[in-house]
Short mmCIF file of C-alpha atoms and ligand atoms in Angstrom, two decimals:
data_model
loop_
_atom_site.label_atom_id
_atom_site.label_comp_id
_atom_site.label_asym_id
_atom_site.label_seq_id
_atom_site.Cartn_x
_atom_site.Cartn_y
_atom_site.Cartn_z
CA UNK Q 6 3.30 18.21 -12.18
CA UNK Q 7 6.24 16.49 -10.04
CA UNK Q 8 7.06 16.76 -6.34
CA UNK Q 9 10.25 15.71 -5.89
CA UNK Q 10 11.64 15.57 -1.27
CA UNK Q 11 15.80 15.17 -1.92
CA UNK Q 12 18.10 15.19 0.78
CA UNK Q 13 21.14 15.48 0.43
CA UNK Q 14 24.21 14.70 3.47
CA UNK Q 15 26.40 16.79 2.87
CA UNK Q 16 26.98 20.32 2.69
CA UNK Q 17 29.45 19.83 -0.91
CA UNK Q 18 28.37 19.78 -3.90
CA UNK Q 19 29.63 17.76 -4.85
CA UNK Q 20 29.63 13.82 -6.55
CA UNK Q 21 26.45 13.12 -5.36
CA UNK Q 22 25.16 16.28 -5.14
CA UNK Q 23 26.32 16.44 -8.83
CA UNK Q 24 24.84 13.15 -9.73
CA UNK Q 25 21.26 14.43 -8.00
CA UNK Q 26 21.46 17.45 -9.91
CA UNK Q 27 21.42 15.09 -13.78
CA UNK Q 28 18.50 13.63 -12.00
CA UNK Q 29 16.41 16.04 -11.14
CA UNK Q 30 17.27 18.30 -15.04
CA UNK Q 31 16.08 14.64 -16.37
CA UNK Q 32 13.34 14.73 -14.33
CA UNK Q 33 12.40 18.37 -15.13
CA UNK Q 34 12.64 17.72 -19.23
CA UNK Q 35 8.68 15.44 -19.17
CA UNK Q 36 6.99 17.53 -16.99
CA UNK Q 37 7.12 20.00 -14.39
CA UNK Q 38 9.15 19.32 -11.17
CA UNK Q 39 8.88 21.33 -8.09
CA UNK Q 40 11.21 19.88 -5.48
CA UNK Q 41 11.91 20.29 -1.83
CA UNK Q 42 15.64 20.41 -0.36
CA UNK Q 43 17.37 19.56 2.87
CA UNK Q 44 20.25 19.21 3.35
CA UNK Q 45 22.61 18.44 6.52
CA UNK Q 46 23.48 18.90 8.78
CA UNK Q 47 22.23 21.59 8.76
CA UNK Q 48 18.46 21.26 8.60
CA UNK Q 49 18.71 18.77 11.18
CA UNK Q 50 21.52 18.77 13.48
CA UNK Q 51 20.86 17.07 15.82
CA UNK Q 52 22.14 13.14 16.77
CA UNK Q 53 18.03 11.13 18.50
CA UNK Q 54 18.88 10.94 22.50
CA UNK Q 55 17.02 8.21 22.27
CA UNK Q 56 14.11 9.29 24.97
CA UNK Q 57 11.85 7.01 22.98
CA UNK Q 58 9.10 9.59 23.26
CA UNK Q 59 8.26 9.15 19.65
CA UNK Q 60 7.85 6.09 19.43
CA UNK Q 61 5.48 5.70 22.85
CA UNK Q 62 4.35 9.27 22.86
CA UNK Q 63 4.27 10.38 20.08
CA UNK Q 64 6.71 12.49 17.69
CA UNK Q 65 5.12 15.10 18.51
CA UNK Q 66 7.70 14.75 21.75
CA UNK Q 67 10.37 14.47 20.01
CA UNK Q 68 13.35 16.94 21.67
CA UNK Q 69 14.04 17.90 18.04
CA UNK Q 70 10.83 18.29 16.63
CA UNK Q 71 10.86 21.39 15.05
CA UNK Q 72 13.22 20.37 12.61
CA UNK Q 73 11.90 15.88 11.64
CA UNK Q 74 8.29 18.00 11.46
CA UNK Q 75 9.01 19.66 7.55
CA UNK Q 76 10.85 16.96 7.15
CA UNK Q 77 8.07 14.76 7.11
CA UNK Q 78 5.38 16.29 6.04
CA UNK Q 79 7.74 17.05 2.66
CA UNK Q 80 8.28 13.73 2.22
CA UNK Q 81 4.53 12.76 2.56
CA UNK Q 82 4.27 15.41 0.06
CA UNK Q 83 6.28 14.89 -2.30
CA UNK Q 84 5.66 12.45 -5.54
CA UNK Q 85 9.56 10.71 -5.36
CA UNK Q 86 11.64 11.13 -2.38
CA UNK Q 87 15.26 11.14 -3.62
CA UNK Q 88 18.43 10.31 -0.20
CA UNK Q 89 21.17 10.61 -1.35
CA UNK Q 90 25.24 10.49 0.50
CA UNK Q 91 28.38 9.50 -0.45
CA UNK Q 92 30.02 7.24 1.23
CA UNK Q 93 31.66 7.75 4.56
CA UNK Q 94 34.09 4.87 5.60
CA UNK Q 95 31.51 2.17 3.93
CA UNK Q 96 28.47 3.31 5.38
CA UNK Q 97 26.18 7.05 5.55
CA UNK Q 98 27.07 10.04 6.59
CA UNK Q 99 26.81 10.21 10.07
CA UNK Q 100 24.43 13.23 9.02
CA UNK Q 101 21.86 10.73 7.15
CA UNK Q 102 22.15 8.12 10.22
CA UNK Q 103 20.85 10.64 12.36
CA UNK Q 104 18.01 11.90 9.80
CA UNK Q 105 16.47 8.00 10.26
CA UNK Q 106 17.51 7.43 13.63
CA UNK Q 107 14.87 10.75 13.80
CA UNK Q 108 12.80 8.97 11.06
CA UNK Q 109 12.25 4.47 13.08
CA UNK Q 110 8.05 5.24 14.34
CA UNK Q 111 7.52 5.43 11.41
CA UNK Q 112 8.50 2.66 10.41
CA UNK Q 113 6.34 -0.97 9.92
CA UNK Q 114 6.76 -1.61 13.63
CA UNK Q 115 5.42 1.44 14.60
CA UNK Q 116 3.26 4.22 13.15
CA UNK Q 117 4.26 4.14 9.42
CA UNK Q 118 2.22 6.70 7.55
CA UNK Q 119 -0.64 5.25 4.88
CA UNK Q 120 0.43 7.62 2.21
CA UNK Q 121 4.32 6.09 1.41
CA UNK Q 122 2.81 3.17 0.66
CA UNK Q 123 1.92 5.15 -2.66
CA UNK Q 124 5.14 6.91 -2.64
CA UNK Q 125 8.46 5.86 -5.49
CA UNK Q 126 11.87 6.56 -4.08
CA UNK Q 127 15.62 6.73 -5.64
CA UNK Q 128 18.36 6.78 -3.60
CA UNK Q 129 21.20 7.96 -4.42
CA UNK Q 130 25.57 6.93 -4.09
CA UNK Q 131 28.91 7.81 -4.20
CA UNK Q 132 32.44 6.97 -3.89
CA UNK Q 133 35.93 6.82 -4.48
CA UNK Q 134 35.41 2.83 -4.37
CA UNK Q 135 33.98 0.57 -2.76
CA UNK Q 136 30.89 0.68 0.23
CA UNK Q 137 27.22 2.09 -2.87
CA UNK Q 138 25.82 -1.08 -1.58
CA UNK Q 139 26.08 -1.44 1.78
CA UNK Q 140 25.30 2.10 1.28
CA UNK Q 141 22.52 2.36 -0.53
CA UNK Q 142 20.88 -1.01 1.92
CA UNK Q 143 20.93 1.87 4.95
CA UNK Q 144 18.79 4.56 3.10
CA UNK Q 145 16.50 1.68 1.63
CA UNK Q 146 15.92 -1.10 4.49
CA UNK Q 147 14.47 2.87 5.73
CA UNK Q 148 12.32 3.39 3.01
CA UNK Q 149 11.32 -0.26 2.82
CA UNK Q 150 10.08 -0.31 6.37
CA UNK Q 151 8.14 3.19 5.88
CA UNK Q 152 5.97 1.35 3.26
CA UNK Q 153 8.08 3.06 0.60
CA UNK Q 154 6.16 1.22 -2.38
CA UNK Q 155 9.15 1.21 -5.38
CA UNK Q 156 12.72 2.42 -4.76
CA UNK Q 157 15.70 2.49 -7.18
CA UNK Q 158 18.74 2.46 -6.57
CA UNK Q 159 21.39 4.78 -8.22
CA UNK Q 160 25.05 3.65 -7.53
CA UNK Q 161 28.47 6.19 -9.01
CA UNK Q 162 31.82 4.62 -8.16
CA UNK Q 163 33.12 8.16 -9.29
CA UNK Q 164 36.50 7.28 -9.12
CA UNK Q 165 37.72 11.11 -7.21
CA UNK Q 166 37.20 13.30 -4.03
CA UNK Q 167 35.66 15.91 -5.84
CA UNK Q 168 33.28 16.11 -9.37
CA UNK Q 169 35.71 18.62 -11.04
CA UNK Q 170 37.69 15.27 -11.15
CA UNK Q 171 35.33 12.52 -12.52
CA UNK Q 172 36.86 12.26 -15.76
CA UNK Q 173 35.04 12.54 -18.93
CA UNK Q 174 33.76 9.09 -19.95
CA UNK Q 175 32.64 8.03 -16.02
CA UNK Q 176 30.74 11.31 -16.68
CA UNK Q 177 28.89 10.13 -19.57
CA UNK Q 178 28.66 6.49 -18.37
CA UNK Q 179 26.91 8.34 -15.65
CA UNK Q 180 24.86 10.32 -17.27
CA UNK Q 181 23.40 7.58 -19.50
CA UNK Q 182 22.73 5.41 -16.13
CA UNK Q 183 20.60 8.81 -14.27
CA UNK Q 184 18.82 9.85 -18.13
CA UNK Q 185 17.82 5.40 -18.08
CA UNK Q 186 16.65 5.55 -14.87
CA UNK Q 187 15.28 8.99 -14.56
CA UNK Q 188 12.42 7.36 -17.74
CA UNK Q 189 12.14 4.16 -15.32
CA UNK Q 190 11.10 6.64 -12.20
CA UNK Q 191 8.64 9.00 -14.28
CA UNK Q 192 6.62 5.67 -15.01
CA UNK Q 193 6.19 4.36 -11.80
CA UNK Q 194 5.78 7.99 -10.61
CA UNK Q 195 3.07 7.75 -12.18
CA UNK Q 196 1.79 4.85 -12.41
CA UNK Q 197 1.48 4.91 -7.91
CA UNK Q 198 -1.24 2.98 -6.02
CA UNK Q 199 -0.83 0.12 -10.08
CA UNK Q 200 3.17 0.13 -9.06
CA UNK Q 201 3.41 -3.87 -7.75
CA UNK Q 202 3.65 -3.99 -4.19
CA UNK Q 203 6.56 -6.35 -2.61
CA UNK Q 204 5.92 -10.02 -1.16
CA UNK Q 205 8.38 -8.15 1.35
CA UNK Q 206 6.06 -5.47 2.07
CA UNK Q 207 2.91 -7.61 2.65
CA UNK Q 208 4.79 -10.36 4.47
CA UNK Q 209 5.16 -8.09 7.00
CA UNK Q 210 2.53 -6.06 7.02
CA UNK Q 211 0.66 -8.73 7.83
CA UNK Q 212 3.13 -9.97 10.59
CA UNK Q 213 2.51 -6.69 12.25
CA UNK Q 214 -0.25 -5.92 12.11
CA UNK Q 215 -0.78 -9.76 13.80
CA UNK Q 216 1.54 -8.09 16.45
CA UNK Q 217 -0.50 -4.53 16.98
CA UNK Q 218 -3.63 -6.92 17.28
CA UNK Q 219 -2.22 -8.19 21.01
CA UNK Q 220 0.26 -4.79 21.26
CA UNK Q 221 -1.11 -4.07 25.20
CA UNK Q 222 2.66 -2.12 26.09
CA UNK Q 223 2.97 0.42 23.33
CA UNK Q 224 -0.60 2.48 22.87
CA UNK Q 225 0.28 5.45 20.95
CA UNK Q 226 1.59 2.46 18.43
CA UNK Q 227 -1.91 -0.15 18.76
CA UNK Q 228 -4.46 3.08 18.40
CA UNK Q 229 -2.85 4.27 14.63
CA UNK Q 230 -2.73 0.88 13.51
CA UNK Q 231 -7.09 0.89 14.72
CA UNK Q 232 -7.79 4.01 13.51
CA UNK Q 233 -6.36 3.16 10.33
CA UNK Q 234 -8.71 0.20 10.17
CA UNK Q 235 -5.71 -1.86 9.35
CA UNK Q 236 -6.14 -4.06 13.26
CA UNK Q 237 -10.02 -4.76 11.22
CA UNK Q 238 -8.72 -5.67 7.54
CA UNK Q 239 -7.58 -2.53 5.93
CA UNK Q 240 -4.50 -2.22 3.90
CA UNK Q 241 -3.03 0.73 2.71
CA UNK Q 242 -2.14 -0.81 -0.18
C1 FMN U 29 34.84 10.88 5.84
C2 FMN U 29 34.75 10.25 4.63
C3 FMN U 29 34.81 8.26 4.78
C4 FMN U 29 35.55 8.41 3.74
N1 FMN U 29 35.00 6.67 3.06
C5 FMN U 29 35.19 5.87 1.85
C6 FMN U 29 34.90 4.48 1.93
O1 FMN U 29 34.78 4.20 2.84
N2 FMN U 29 35.24 3.66 0.38
C7 FMN U 29 35.79 5.05 -0.77
O2 FMN U 29 35.55 3.86 -1.92
N3 FMN U 29 35.67 5.97 -1.01
C8 FMN U 29 35.37 6.90 0.32
N4 FMN U 29 35.34 8.33 0.70
C9 FMN U 29 35.06 8.76 -0.23
C10 FMN U 29 33.68 9.58 -1.57
O3 FMN U 29 32.73 8.37 -0.97
C11 FMN U 29 33.60 10.20 -2.89
O4 FMN U 29 34.74 10.85 -2.70
C12 FMN U 29 31.72 10.73 -2.38
O5 FMN U 29 31.96 10.40 -4.24
C13 FMN U 29 31.85 11.96 -2.23
O6 FMN U 29 31.34 12.68 -2.36
P1 FMN U 29 30.83 14.16 -2.08
O7 FMN U 29 31.98 14.29 -3.68
O8 FMN U 29 29.23 14.01 -2.60
O9 FMN U 29 30.98 14.34 -0.55
C14 FMN U 29 35.28 8.73 2.20
C15 FMN U 29 34.98 10.21 1.95
C16 FMN U 29 35.28 10.75 2.97
C17 FMN U 29 35.14 12.05 3.41
#
């Protein structure tokens, strides 16, 4: 059974949603899948107000905890995290950025979740023409700094404003790419902790453990690291 959490960053069943469904269909071919879905902005309708509550006093102090908590719980419980966004003005949709802002407390620079270091993730981006790289990077940055071990990137230029207008040749190409990626994703999910940890994660984790040892300004963060044994040489990977 593969547990999957998908975040859609608009409510349209448009190109991005349809590509995500192609992935789910492919992944369901070789194993049972259990999918938890969040649709933005419905499932997280607020902007971060910048109160620092999550960072300095713990995530339960976020004024939007009731929306953030189910999403974080699902991400932690899943084998595969799928973040999706269309390109809006060369970047993610505002609702996706609003969610990512709420999840900064679990960056490696604060309180990363140990389970994240075993996870596999996929980003899916569609665009009419431009902005795939930048938009993908916005979501990959969060995944990377949460500690996610293996990240796949699905980038699709659809040359259309609607999925119905995507021509047959392009759809076939997308389906082929989805099929190829889905097989790689399955393998990564099965391997989990046997997958290679990137040099970036190793170096950044080491830097942050050095910083946390000297941290006397945010004990919420420091205690998290201390309690995991990460200040005494233990690692989450
Ligand atoms: C507000 C808005 C901004 C957009 N900005 C861009 C853009 O900067 N570059 C681009 O090539 N396409 C842009 N598009 C087109 C969409 O990225 C593209 O049609 C995408 O596949 C739509 O995904 P959806 O069908 O899942 O909503 C924009 C669309 C909207 C609605």
